[in-house]
PDB file of C-alpha atoms in Angstrom:
ATOM      1  CA  MET A   1     -13.389   7.998 -73.259  1.00 42.00           C
ATOM      2  CA  ASP A   2     -13.991   4.345 -70.776  1.00 56.00           C
ATOM      3  CA  ARG A   3     -17.746   5.748 -70.928  1.00 53.00           C
ATOM      4  CA  ASN A   4     -17.484   3.932 -74.174  1.00 62.00           C
ATOM      5  CA  LYS A   5     -16.212   1.036 -73.527  1.00 91.00           C
ATOM      6  CA  PHE A   6     -17.952  -2.602 -72.468  1.00 96.00           C
ATOM      7  CA  MET A   7     -17.027  -4.963 -70.222  1.00 97.00           C
ATOM      8  CA  ARG A   8     -18.382  -8.793 -69.910  1.00 98.00           C
ATOM      9  CA  ALA A   9     -20.207  -9.162 -66.948  1.00 98.00           C
ATOM     10  CA  ALA A  10     -22.361 -12.086 -64.913  1.00 98.00           C
ATOM     11  CA  VAL A  11     -25.605 -10.996 -64.301  1.00 98.00           C
ATOM     12  CA  VAL A  12     -28.442 -13.156 -61.683  1.00 97.00           C
ATOM     13  CA  GLU A  13     -31.076 -12.292 -63.440  1.00 97.00           C
ATOM     14  CA  SER A  14     -33.392 -14.815 -61.243  1.00 96.00           C
ATOM     15  CA  PRO A  15     -32.762 -17.375 -58.591  1.00 96.00           C
ATOM     16  CA  LEU A  16     -31.044 -20.030 -60.291  1.00 96.00           C
ATOM     17  CA  LYS A  17     -30.441 -18.247 -63.966  1.00 97.00           C
ATOM     18  CA  ILE A  18     -27.298 -15.991 -64.273  1.00 97.00           C
ATOM     19  CA  ARG A  19     -26.801 -14.683 -67.749  1.00 98.00           C
ATOM     20  CA  ILE A  20     -23.177 -12.662 -68.859  1.00 98.00           C
ATOM     21  CA  ASP A  21     -24.164  -9.019 -70.343  1.00 98.00           C
ATOM     22  CA  LYS A  22     -21.896  -7.053 -71.990  1.00 97.00           C
ATOM     23  CA  VAL A  23     -22.561  -3.560 -70.186  1.00 97.00           C
ATOM     24  CA  PRO A  24     -20.253  -0.542 -69.784  1.00 97.00           C
ATOM     25  CA  LEU A  25     -17.187  -0.881 -68.126  1.00 97.00           C
ATOM     26  CA  PRO A  26     -16.962   1.626 -64.592  1.00 96.00           C
ATOM     27  CA  VAL A  27     -15.420   4.610 -64.523  1.00 96.00           C
ATOM     28  CA  PRO A  28     -13.607   4.874 -61.412  1.00 97.00           C
ATOM     29  CA  ASP A  29     -14.845   8.296 -58.774  1.00 95.00           C
ATOM     30  CA  VAL A  30     -12.817  10.290 -56.422  1.00 97.00           C
ATOM     31  CA  GLY A  31     -10.370   8.408 -54.666  1.00 96.00           C
ATOM     32  CA  ALA A  32     -10.883   5.055 -56.261  1.00 97.00           C
ATOM     33  CA  VAL A  33      -9.420   3.028 -58.374  1.00 98.00           C
ATOM     34  CA  ARG A  34     -10.789   0.569 -60.920  1.00 98.00           C
ATOM     35  CA  VAL A  35      -9.331  -2.955 -61.493  1.00 98.00           C
ATOM     36  CA  ARG A  36      -9.095  -5.640 -64.293  1.00 98.00           C
ATOM     37  CA  LEU A  37     -10.219  -8.691 -62.839  1.00 98.00           C
ATOM     38  CA  GLU A  38      -7.976 -11.564 -62.775  1.00 98.00           C
ATOM     39  CA  GLY A  39     -10.537 -13.564 -60.799  1.00 98.00           C
ATOM     40  CA  CYS A  40     -12.655 -14.103 -58.016  1.00 98.00           C
ATOM     41  CA  GLY A  41     -13.751 -16.571 -55.292  1.00 98.00           C
ATOM     42  CA  VAL A  42     -16.845 -18.176 -54.515  1.00 98.00           C
ATOM     43  CA  CYS A  43     -18.501 -17.876 -51.858  1.00 96.00           C
ATOM     44  CA  GLY A  44     -20.473 -19.720 -49.106  1.00 93.00           C
ATOM     45  CA  SER A  45     -22.841 -16.732 -48.652  1.00 92.00           C
ATOM     46  CA  ASN A  46     -23.477 -16.143 -52.430  1.00 95.00           C
ATOM     47  CA  LEU A  47     -25.783 -19.093 -51.992  1.00 94.00           C
ATOM     48  CA  SER A  48     -28.647 -17.418 -50.806  1.00 92.00           C
ATOM     49  CA  ALA A  49     -29.005 -15.312 -53.818  1.00 94.00           C
ATOM     50  CA  TRP A  50     -28.390 -17.852 -56.191  1.00 94.00           C
ATOM     51  CA  GLU A  51     -31.001 -20.474 -54.423  1.00 93.00           C
ATOM     52  CA  GLY A  52     -33.065 -17.556 -54.252  1.00 92.00           C
ATOM     53  CA  ARG A  53     -34.493 -16.012 -51.290  1.00 88.00           C
ATOM     54  CA  PRO A  54     -37.830 -13.661 -50.254  1.00 88.00           C
ATOM     55  CA  TRP A  55     -35.163 -10.401 -49.150  1.00 88.00           C
ATOM     56  CA  PHE A  56     -33.715 -10.325 -53.059  1.00 92.00           C
ATOM     57  CA  ASN A  57     -34.941  -8.516 -55.531  1.00 94.00           C
ATOM     58  CA  TYR A  58     -33.833  -9.313 -59.020  1.00 96.00           C
ATOM     59  CA  PRO A  59     -31.947  -8.697 -61.223  1.00 97.00           C
ATOM     60  CA  LEU A  60     -29.250  -8.483 -59.445  1.00 97.00           C
ATOM     61  CA  ALA A  61     -26.476  -5.807 -60.666  1.00 97.00           C
ATOM     62  CA  PRO A  62     -24.086  -6.684 -62.662  1.00 98.00           C
ATOM     63  CA  GLY A  63     -21.055  -8.420 -60.621  1.00 98.00           C
ATOM     64  CA  GLU A  64     -22.815  -8.152 -57.844  1.00 98.00           C
ATOM     65  CA  LEU A  65     -21.969 -11.261 -55.007  1.00 97.00           C
ATOM     66  CA  GLY A  66     -18.488 -11.073 -56.337  1.00 98.00           C
ATOM     67  CA  HIS A  67     -16.491  -9.639 -53.852  1.00 97.00           C
ATOM     68  CA  GLU A  68     -13.393 -11.922 -53.608  1.00 98.00           C
ATOM     69  CA  GLY A  69     -11.657  -9.887 -56.240  1.00 98.00           C
ATOM     70  CA  TRP A  70      -7.511  -9.330 -57.458  1.00 98.00           C
ATOM     71  CA  GLY A  71      -6.038  -8.269 -60.880  1.00 98.00           C
ATOM     72  CA  ILE A  72      -4.689  -5.030 -61.806  1.00 98.00           C
ATOM     73  CA  VAL A  73      -4.732  -1.641 -61.564  1.00 98.00           C
ATOM     74  CA  ASP A  74      -5.971  -0.349 -64.855  1.00 97.00           C
ATOM     75  CA  ALA A  75      -7.242   3.162 -64.170  1.00 97.00           C
ATOM     76  CA  LEU A  76      -7.138   5.693 -60.879  1.00 97.00           C
ATOM     77  CA  GLY A  77      -9.631   8.421 -60.178  1.00 97.00           C
ATOM     78  CA  SER A  78      -9.412  11.903 -58.837  1.00 96.00           C
ATOM     79  CA  ASN A  79      -7.138  12.287 -55.252  1.00 95.00           C
ATOM     80  CA  THR A  80      -5.290   8.968 -55.089  1.00 95.00           C
ATOM     81  CA  THR A  81      -1.909   8.516 -54.393  1.00 94.00           C
ATOM     82  CA  LYS A  82      -1.895   4.847 -52.551  1.00 95.00           C
ATOM     83  CA  PHE A  83      -1.708   3.186 -56.507  1.00 97.00           C
ATOM     84  CA  LYS A  84      -0.434   3.760 -59.636  1.00 97.00           C
ATOM     85  CA  LEU A  85      -1.756   1.425 -63.275  1.00 98.00           C
ATOM     86  CA  GLY A  86       0.079  -1.589 -63.322  1.00 98.00           C
ATOM     87  CA  ASP A  87       0.242  -2.362 -59.424  1.00 98.00           C
ATOM     88  CA  ARG A  88      -1.444  -5.806 -58.799  1.00 98.00           C
ATOM     89  CA  VAL A  89      -4.129  -5.791 -55.554  1.00 98.00           C
ATOM     90  CA  ALA A  90      -6.525  -7.617 -53.873  1.00 98.00           C
ATOM     91  CA  MET A  91      -9.695  -5.652 -52.746  1.00 97.00           C
ATOM     92  CA  LEU A  92     -12.492  -5.435 -50.840  1.00 95.00           C
ATOM     93  CA  SER A  93     -15.655  -5.383 -54.046  1.00 96.00           C
ATOM     94  CA  TYR A  94     -18.967  -5.938 -54.776  1.00 96.00           C
ATOM     95  CA  ARG A  95     -19.257  -6.377 -57.958  1.00 98.00           C
ATOM     96  CA  ALA A  96     -16.511  -8.638 -58.628  1.00 98.00           C
ATOM     97  CA  TYR A  97     -17.925 -10.997 -60.719  1.00 98.00           C
ATOM     98  CA  ALA A  98     -17.168  -9.093 -64.051  1.00 98.00           C
ATOM     99  CA  GLU A  99     -14.179  -8.313 -66.061  1.00 98.00           C
ATOM    100  CA  TYR A 100     -12.997  -5.089 -63.891  1.00 98.00           C
ATOM    101  CA  ASP A 101     -14.296  -3.498 -60.698  1.00 98.00           C
ATOM    102  CA  VAL A 102     -14.061  -0.063 -58.640  1.00 98.00           C
ATOM    103  CA  ALA A 103     -13.522   0.481 -55.254  1.00 97.00           C
ATOM    104  CA  SER A 104     -11.479   2.930 -52.633  1.00 96.00           C
ATOM    105  CA  GLU A 105      -8.383   2.869 -52.674  1.00 95.00           C
ATOM    106  CA  GLU A 106      -8.209   2.526 -49.477  1.00 94.00           C
ATOM    107  CA  SER A 107     -10.057  -0.724 -49.386  1.00 96.00           C
ATOM    108  CA  MET A 108      -7.221  -2.441 -51.369  1.00 97.00           C
ATOM    109  CA  VAL A 109      -3.434  -3.748 -50.848  1.00 98.00           C
ATOM    110  CA  LYS A 110      -0.441  -3.839 -53.474  1.00 98.00           C
ATOM    111  CA  LEU A 111       0.533  -7.310 -53.597  1.00 98.00           C
ATOM    112  CA  PRO A 112       4.654  -7.985 -53.373  1.00 97.00           C
ATOM    113  CA  GLU A 113       6.471  -9.142 -56.887  1.00 96.00           C
ATOM    114  CA  ASN A 114       7.028 -12.921 -54.879  1.00 96.00           C
ATOM    115  CA  LEU A 115       2.989 -13.931 -55.437  1.00 97.00           C
ATOM    116  CA  ARG A 116       2.865 -12.301 -59.074  1.00 94.00           C
ATOM    117  CA  ASN A 117       1.744 -16.156 -60.369  1.00 92.00           C
ATOM    118  CA  HIS A 118      -0.024 -16.793 -56.885  1.00 96.00           C
ATOM    119  CA  LEU A 119      -4.318 -16.579 -57.214  1.00 98.00           C
ATOM    120  CA  PHE A 120      -5.408 -14.329 -54.536  1.00 98.00           C
ATOM    121  CA  PRO A 121      -8.746 -13.597 -53.519  1.00 98.00           C
ATOM    122  CA  GLY A 122      -8.025 -11.982 -50.755  1.00 97.00           C
ATOM    123  CA  GLU A 123     -11.080 -11.443 -48.499  1.00 97.00           C
ATOM    124  CA  PRO A 124     -11.423 -14.350 -47.761  1.00 97.00           C
ATOM    125  CA  LEU A 125      -8.030 -14.889 -46.080  1.00 98.00           C
ATOM    126  CA  ALA A 126      -8.576 -11.596 -44.315  1.00 97.00           C
ATOM    127  CA  CYS A 127     -11.437 -13.543 -42.949  1.00 96.00           C
ATOM    128  CA  ALA A 128      -9.524 -16.309 -41.928  1.00 97.00           C
ATOM    129  CA  ILE A 129      -6.706 -14.307 -40.100  1.00 97.00           C
ATOM    130  CA  ASN A 130      -9.089 -12.512 -38.525  1.00 97.00           C
ATOM    131  CA  VAL A 131     -11.660 -14.707 -36.828  1.00 97.00           C
ATOM    132  CA  PHE A 132      -8.245 -16.590 -35.891  1.00 97.00           C
ATOM    133  CA  ARG A 133      -7.393 -12.966 -34.171  1.00 96.00           C
ATOM    134  CA  ARG A 134     -10.516 -13.001 -32.053  1.00 96.00           C
ATOM    135  CA  CYS A 135      -9.910 -16.625 -31.276  1.00 97.00           C
ATOM    136  CA  ARG A 136      -7.089 -15.358 -28.484  1.00 96.00           C
ATOM    137  CA  ILE A 137      -5.866 -19.438 -28.312  1.00 95.00           C
ATOM    138  CA  GLU A 138      -2.298 -19.776 -26.289  1.00 96.00           C
ATOM    139  CA  PRO A 139       0.027 -22.373 -27.286  1.00 97.00           C
ATOM    140  CA  GLY A 140      -0.578 -25.980 -25.668  1.00 97.00           C
ATOM    141  CA  GLN A 141      -4.262 -25.172 -25.857  1.00 98.00           C
ATOM    142  CA  ASN A 142      -7.061 -28.102 -27.111  1.00 98.00           C
ATOM    143  CA  VAL A 143      -8.652 -26.460 -29.962  1.00 98.00           C
ATOM    144  CA  ALA A 144     -11.466 -28.166 -32.085  1.00 98.00           C
ATOM    145  CA  ILE A 145     -12.568 -27.018 -35.166  1.00 98.00           C
ATOM    146  CA  VAL A 146     -16.245 -27.794 -36.469  1.00 98.00           C
ATOM    147  CA  GLY A 147     -16.337 -27.931 -40.159  1.00 98.00           C
ATOM    148  CA  ILE A 148     -13.689 -28.198 -42.568  1.00 98.00           C
ATOM    149  CA  GLY A 149     -13.408 -26.126 -46.058  1.00 97.00           C
ATOM    150  CA  PHE A 150     -11.512 -23.358 -46.975  1.00 98.00           C
ATOM    151  CA  MET A 151     -11.811 -21.688 -43.738  1.00 97.00           C
ATOM    152  CA  GLY A 152     -11.908 -24.111 -41.670  1.00 98.00           C
ATOM    153  CA  ALA A 153      -8.965 -25.033 -42.963  1.00 98.00           C
ATOM    154  CA  LEU A 154      -7.113 -21.900 -43.319  1.00 98.00           C
ATOM    155  CA  LEU A 155      -7.435 -21.942 -39.144  1.00 98.00           C
ATOM    156  CA  THR A 156      -6.467 -25.295 -38.930  1.00 98.00           C
ATOM    157  CA  ALA A 157      -3.175 -24.318 -40.238  1.00 98.00           C
ATOM    158  CA  LEU A 158      -2.630 -21.038 -38.194  1.00 98.00           C
ATOM    159  CA  ALA A 159      -3.308 -22.613 -35.210  1.00 98.00           C
ATOM    160  CA  ALA A 160      -1.742 -25.286 -35.654  1.00 98.00           C
ATOM    161  CA  GLN A 161       1.251 -23.172 -36.174  1.00 96.00           C
ATOM    162  CA  SER A 162       0.429 -21.044 -32.843  1.00 96.00           C
ATOM    163  CA  GLY A 163       1.223 -24.447 -31.375  1.00 97.00           C
ATOM    164  CA  VAL A 164      -2.237 -25.828 -30.098  1.00 97.00           C
ATOM    165  CA  ASN A 165      -3.835 -29.185 -30.989  1.00 98.00           C
ATOM    166  CA  VAL A 166      -6.218 -29.119 -33.207  1.00 98.00           C
ATOM    167  CA  ILE A 167      -8.899 -31.618 -33.433  1.00 98.00           C
ATOM    168  CA  ALA A 168     -10.434 -31.084 -37.016  1.00 98.00           C
ATOM    169  CA  ILE A 169     -13.999 -32.619 -36.993  1.00 98.00           C
ATOM    170  CA  SER A 170     -16.069 -32.371 -40.836  1.00 98.00           C
ATOM    171  CA  ARG A 171     -18.526 -35.168 -42.512  1.00 96.00           C
ATOM    172  CA  ARG A 172     -15.963 -35.332 -45.109  1.00 96.00           C
ATOM    173  CA  LYS A 173     -13.326 -37.511 -45.398  1.00 96.00           C
ATOM    174  CA  THR A 174     -11.047 -35.392 -48.172  1.00 97.00           C
ATOM    175  CA  ALA A 175     -11.707 -32.793 -45.858  1.00 98.00           C
ATOM    176  CA  LEU A 176     -10.003 -34.236 -42.642  1.00 98.00           C
ATOM    177  CA  GLN A 177      -7.257 -35.425 -45.039  1.00 98.00           C
ATOM    178  CA  VAL A 178      -6.755 -31.899 -45.480  1.00 98.00           C
ATOM    179  CA  ALA A 179      -6.831 -30.860 -41.884  1.00 98.00           C
ATOM    180  CA  GLN A 180      -4.024 -33.204 -41.436  1.00 98.00           C
ATOM    181  CA  ALA A 181      -1.938 -32.070 -43.627  1.00 98.00           C
ATOM    182  CA  CYS A 182      -2.301 -28.880 -42.949  1.00 98.00           C
ATOM    183  CA  GLY A 183      -1.162 -29.562 -39.022  1.00 98.00           C
ATOM    184  CA  ALA A 184      -4.451 -31.506 -37.297  1.00 98.00           C
ATOM    185  CA  ALA A 185      -3.549 -33.831 -34.552  1.00 98.00           C
ATOM    186  CA  GLU A 186      -6.843 -35.480 -34.797  1.00 98.00           C
ATOM    187  CA  ALA A 187      -9.521 -35.457 -37.017  1.00 98.00           C
ATOM    188  CA  ILE A 188     -13.138 -37.411 -36.087  1.00 98.00           C
ATOM    189  CA  PRO A 189     -15.399 -37.792 -38.794  1.00 98.00           C
ATOM    190  CA  MET A 190     -19.039 -35.498 -38.318  1.00 97.00           C
ATOM    191  CA  GLU A 191     -20.923 -39.036 -37.606  1.00 95.00           C
ATOM    192  CA  ASP A 192     -22.456 -39.447 -34.837  1.00 96.00           C
ATOM    193  CA  HIS A 193     -23.176 -36.774 -32.492  1.00 96.00           C
ATOM    194  CA  PHE A 194     -21.776 -38.021 -28.970  1.00 97.00           C
ATOM    195  CA  ARG A 195     -19.593 -40.820 -30.235  1.00 97.00           C
ATOM    196  CA  ILE A 196     -17.702 -36.826 -31.017  1.00 98.00           C
ATOM    197  CA  ILE A 197     -17.903 -35.621 -27.877  1.00 98.00           C
ATOM    198  CA  ASP A 198     -16.684 -39.060 -26.601  1.00 98.00           C
ATOM    199  CA  GLN A 199     -13.176 -38.709 -28.846  1.00 98.00           C
ATOM    200  CA  VAL A 200     -13.331 -35.499 -27.692  1.00 98.00           C
ATOM    201  CA  ASN A 201     -13.125 -36.687 -24.293  1.00 98.00           C
ATOM    202  CA  THR A 202     -11.085 -39.011 -24.199  1.00 98.00           C
ATOM    203  CA  PHE A 203      -8.433 -36.605 -26.535  1.00 97.00           C
ATOM    204  CA  THR A 204      -8.811 -33.265 -23.728  1.00 98.00           C
ATOM    205  CA  LYS A 205      -8.721 -36.138 -21.090  1.00 97.00           C
ATOM    206  CA  SER A 206     -12.271 -34.970 -20.010  1.00 97.00           C
ATOM    207  CA  GLN A 207     -11.269 -31.766 -20.140  1.00 96.00           C
ATOM    208  CA  GLY A 208     -12.629 -30.174 -23.231  1.00 97.00           C
ATOM    209  CA  CYS A 209     -11.630 -27.885 -25.371  1.00 98.00           C
ATOM    210  CA  ASP A 210     -10.468 -24.396 -24.527  1.00 98.00           C
ATOM    211  CA  CYS A 211     -11.664 -23.040 -28.149  1.00 98.00           C
ATOM    212  CA  VAL A 212     -14.274 -24.459 -30.131  1.00 98.00           C
ATOM    213  CA  ILE A 213     -14.260 -23.040 -33.434  1.00 98.00           C
ATOM    214  CA  GLU A 214     -17.591 -23.477 -35.356  1.00 98.00           C
ATOM    215  CA  ALA A 215     -16.882 -23.087 -39.482  1.00 98.00           C
ATOM    216  CA  VAL A 216     -20.594 -24.041 -40.546  1.00 96.00           C
ATOM    217  CA  GLY A 217     -23.029 -22.370 -40.467  1.00 94.00           C
ATOM    218  CA  CYS A 218     -25.457 -24.944 -39.575  1.00 95.00           C
ATOM    219  CA  GLN A 219     -27.849 -25.671 -36.304  1.00 96.00           C
ATOM    220  CA  GLY A 220     -26.261 -28.953 -35.729  1.00 96.00           C
ATOM    221  CA  PRO A 221     -22.430 -28.253 -35.829  1.00 97.00           C
ATOM    222  CA  LEU A 222     -23.085 -25.320 -33.755  1.00 97.00           C
ATOM    223  CA  ASP A 223     -24.792 -27.572 -31.412  1.00 97.00           C
ATOM    224  CA  LEU A 224     -21.859 -30.001 -31.122  1.00 98.00           C
ATOM    225  CA  ALA A 225     -19.164 -26.683 -30.719  1.00 98.00           C
ATOM    226  CA  GLY A 226     -20.589 -25.731 -27.648  1.00 98.00           C
ATOM    227  CA  GLU A 227     -20.962 -29.569 -26.198  1.00 98.00           C
ATOM    228  CA  LEU A 228     -17.086 -29.483 -26.726  1.00 98.00           C
ATOM    229  CA  THR A 229     -16.428 -26.115 -25.111  1.00 98.00           C
ATOM    230  CA  ARG A 230     -14.695 -26.717 -21.552  1.00 98.00           C
ATOM    231  CA  GLU A 231     -16.292 -24.532 -18.648  1.00 98.00           C
ATOM    232  CA  ARG A 232     -14.800 -21.186 -19.207  1.00 97.00           C
ATOM    233  CA  GLY A 233     -14.337 -21.833 -22.586  1.00 98.00           C
ATOM    234  CA  ARG A 234     -14.188 -19.733 -26.089  1.00 98.00           C
ATOM    235  CA  LEU A 235     -17.059 -20.434 -28.364  1.00 98.00           C
ATOM    236  CA  VAL A 236     -16.307 -18.786 -32.119  1.00 98.00           C
ATOM    237  CA  ILE A 237     -18.697 -18.439 -34.613  1.00 98.00           C
ATOM    238  CA  ALA A 238     -16.860 -18.335 -37.283  1.00 97.00           C
ATOM    239  CA  GLY A 239     -19.723 -20.438 -39.598  1.00 95.00           C
ATOM    240  CA  TYR A 240     -22.436 -17.632 -41.602  1.00 91.00           C
ATOM    241  CA  HIS A 241     -25.565 -18.587 -40.220  1.00 91.00           C
ATOM    242  CA  GLN A 242     -27.838 -16.971 -43.349  1.00 84.00           C
ATOM    243  CA  ASP A 243     -30.769 -19.220 -43.447  1.00 81.00           C
ATOM    244  CA  GLY A 244     -32.981 -18.237 -40.304  1.00 83.00           C
ATOM    245  CA  PRO A 245     -33.027 -18.490 -36.429  1.00 92.00           C
ATOM    246  CA  ARG A 246     -30.934 -21.046 -34.293  1.00 95.00           C
ATOM    247  CA  GLN A 247     -31.557 -22.620 -30.750  1.00 95.00           C
ATOM    248  CA  ILE A 248     -28.710 -22.985 -28.703  1.00 95.00           C
ATOM    249  CA  ASN A 249     -28.610 -24.729 -25.395  1.00 96.00           C
ATOM    250  CA  LEU A 250     -28.603 -21.523 -22.981  1.00 96.00           C
ATOM    251  CA  GLN A 251     -28.828 -23.583 -19.594  1.00 97.00           C
ATOM    252  CA  LEU A 252     -25.099 -25.551 -21.374  1.00 97.00           C
ATOM    253  CA  TRP A 253     -23.641 -22.257 -22.021  1.00 97.00           C
ATOM    254  CA  ASN A 254     -24.490 -20.251 -18.707  1.00 97.00           C
ATOM    255  CA  TRP A 255     -23.198 -23.271 -16.703  1.00 97.00           C
ATOM    256  CA  ARG A 256     -20.049 -23.544 -18.574  1.00 98.00           C
ATOM    257  CA  GLY A 257     -20.173 -20.093 -18.408  1.00 98.00           C
ATOM    258  CA  LEU A 258     -18.700 -20.072 -22.162  1.00 98.00           C
ATOM    259  CA  ASP A 259     -17.154 -16.671 -23.554  1.00 98.00           C
ATOM    260  CA  VAL A 260     -19.492 -17.150 -27.189  1.00 98.00           C
ATOM    261  CA  ILE A 261     -17.551 -15.066 -30.080  1.00 97.00           C
ATOM    262  CA  ASN A 262     -19.021 -13.346 -33.115  1.00 96.00           C
ATOM    263  CA  ALA A 263     -15.871 -13.682 -35.120  1.00 95.00           C
ATOM    264  CA  HIS A 264     -17.571 -11.859 -38.259  1.00 89.00           C
ATOM    265  CA  GLU A 265     -16.178  -8.399 -38.975  1.00 89.00           C
ATOM    266  CA  ARG A 266     -17.456  -5.259 -40.651  1.00 87.00           C
ATOM    267  CA  ASP A 267     -15.473  -2.407 -40.169  1.00 90.00           C
ATOM    268  CA  PRO A 268     -13.887  -2.245 -43.764  1.00 89.00           C
ATOM    269  CA  ALA A 269     -10.593  -0.829 -42.093  1.00 92.00           C
ATOM    270  CA  ILE A 270     -10.568  -4.325 -39.679  1.00 94.00           C
ATOM    271  CA  TYR A 271     -11.204  -6.485 -42.813  1.00 92.00           C
ATOM    272  CA  LEU A 272      -8.008  -4.134 -44.600  1.00 95.00           C
ATOM    273  CA  ARG A 273      -5.787  -5.230 -42.105  1.00 96.00           C
ATOM    274  CA  GLY A 274      -6.335  -9.121 -42.466  1.00 97.00           C
ATOM    275  CA  MET A 275      -5.935  -8.733 -45.686  1.00 97.00           C
ATOM    276  CA  GLU A 276      -1.974  -7.080 -45.144  1.00 98.00           C
ATOM    277  CA  ALA A 277      -1.832 -10.011 -42.786  1.00 98.00           C
ATOM    278  CA  ALA A 278      -2.838 -12.270 -45.069  1.00 98.00           C
ATOM    279  CA  VAL A 279      -0.480 -10.497 -48.034  1.00 98.00           C
ATOM    280  CA  GLU A 280       2.392 -10.815 -45.234  1.00 97.00           C
ATOM    281  CA  ALA A 281       1.427 -14.481 -44.326  1.00 97.00           C
ATOM    282  CA  VAL A 282       1.646 -15.815 -48.168  1.00 98.00           C
ATOM    283  CA  ALA A 283       4.607 -13.527 -48.829  1.00 97.00           C
ATOM    284  CA  SER A 284       6.565 -14.857 -46.215  1.00 96.00           C
ATOM    285  CA  GLY A 285       5.300 -18.874 -47.094  1.00 95.00           C
ATOM    286  CA  THR A 286       3.601 -18.894 -43.625  1.00 94.00           C
ATOM    287  CA  LEU A 287       0.347 -19.331 -45.059  1.00 96.00           C
ATOM    288  CA  ASN A 288      -0.156 -21.617 -48.254  1.00 97.00           C
ATOM    289  CA  PRO A 289      -3.573 -21.197 -49.058  1.00 98.00           C
ATOM    290  CA  ALA A 290      -3.095 -22.525 -52.932  1.00 97.00           C
ATOM    291  CA  PRO A 291      -3.349 -26.535 -52.124  1.00 97.00           C
ATOM    292  CA  LEU A 292      -7.355 -25.367 -51.167  1.00 98.00           C
ATOM    293  CA  PHE A 293      -7.904 -24.109 -53.901  1.00 98.00           C
ATOM    294  CA  THR A 294      -9.337 -26.783 -55.965  1.00 98.00           C
ATOM    295  CA  HIS A 295     -11.816 -25.625 -58.233  1.00 98.00           C
ATOM    296  CA  THR A 296     -11.404 -23.229 -61.235  1.00 98.00           C
ATOM    297  CA  TYR A 297     -14.128 -21.921 -63.848  1.00 98.00           C
ATOM    298  CA  LYS A 298     -14.805 -19.226 -66.267  1.00 98.00           C
ATOM    299  CA  LEU A 299     -17.184 -16.491 -66.272  1.00 98.00           C
ATOM    300  CA  GLU A 300     -19.618 -18.127 -67.680  1.00 98.00           C
ATOM    301  CA  GLU A 301     -19.733 -21.149 -66.295  1.00 98.00           C
ATOM    302  CA  LEU A 302     -20.512 -18.974 -62.314  1.00 98.00           C
ATOM    303  CA  PRO A 303     -23.527 -21.164 -62.284  1.00 98.00           C
ATOM    304  CA  GLU A 304     -21.383 -24.649 -61.932  1.00 98.00           C
ATOM    305  CA  ALA A 305     -19.010 -22.952 -59.292  1.00 98.00           C
ATOM    306  CA  LEU A 306     -22.099 -22.383 -57.517  1.00 98.00           C
ATOM    307  CA  ASN A 307     -23.551 -25.495 -57.846  1.00 97.00           C
ATOM    308  CA  ALA A 308     -20.140 -27.071 -56.585  1.00 97.00           C
ATOM    309  CA  MET A 309     -19.789 -24.805 -53.778  1.00 95.00           C
ATOM    310  CA  LYS A 310     -23.426 -26.192 -52.282  1.00 94.00           C
ATOM    311  CA  ASN A 311     -22.565 -29.432 -53.824  1.00 94.00           C
ATOM    312  CA  ARG A 312     -19.583 -29.828 -51.778  1.00 93.00           C
ATOM    313  CA  PRO A 313     -18.135 -32.534 -54.882  1.00 93.00           C
ATOM    314  CA  ASP A 314     -15.069 -35.336 -54.595  1.00 90.00           C
ATOM    315  CA  LYS A 315     -12.128 -33.060 -52.815  1.00 95.00           C
ATOM    316  CA  PHE A 316     -13.503 -29.248 -53.199  1.00 97.00           C
ATOM    317  CA  MET A 317     -12.148 -27.200 -50.787  1.00 98.00           C
ATOM    318  CA  LYS A 318     -12.960 -23.419 -52.820  1.00 98.00           C
ATOM    319  CA  ALA A 319     -13.427 -22.529 -56.154  1.00 98.00           C
ATOM    320  CA  LEU A 320     -12.205 -19.312 -57.753  1.00 98.00           C
ATOM    321  CA  ILE A 321     -13.115 -17.680 -61.148  1.00 98.00           C
ATOM    322  CA  THR A 322     -10.815 -16.956 -63.573  1.00 98.00           C
ATOM    323  CA  LEU A 323     -10.566 -14.193 -66.401  1.00 95.00           C
TER     324      LEU A 323
END
């Protein structure tokens, strides 16, 4: 019966052009679950396909690029045992800019009753939890976070709660205000490279930072992050560098003996553990991402959401598509 039903899905038909199509409703295969989506987060990694890069073939599949979805289980494939119809879940899927998407039952987590009215893009919350785990920070340390977007703000909150001194660095005044609300001990505008180094040295009594998290994905912030990391410190790359090669000051990194950690995960099992931890943290009140969901759009407004992600209007932190 499902094969005769249809849904709306966003299709990126060419760079900077999206249409909404009516396409067949997906049918869950063995071990898979279909979810009626309530929403999907908009990710910075979407921008390369939206703007156009040589390695993309257009049009993209219906719903493609959406990978931060959550919603209600509405159909079960054979041999599924973890979920029942009506369960509310967050999921790892890849075509969630649509009214429905399917994923393996091993790629989703159930949302508890006390999160029933919460927006919950599980994938980026899992990313923040997993990046934080890779930082291996300890109470009393000095930690700089270069770039305060959604990820940087979450990491600020997680780090501050763990008893470290967080130095937040961002170009946007409103983002620095968010970082301070999340517990940052110091907020520094990302304006003058050498002035930032001087301010961090003053704050750390010329010791530098035990851990620096680069959360932008651009050359300049990566350069700055290396400069702020003390000898034998940890430089954690959480920014998504998707626009080409980078140059690094390897002499500096060698001399200081930095531990350089690329904190992106590709193992679905690790993603899932991060999402489970995120659900627990939000449900318990340890982490509150709700104030960071600053802009919401309907499915047909996906171009506006992507442009907001790119241009960062005033007070922007995270855009969500709601259905």
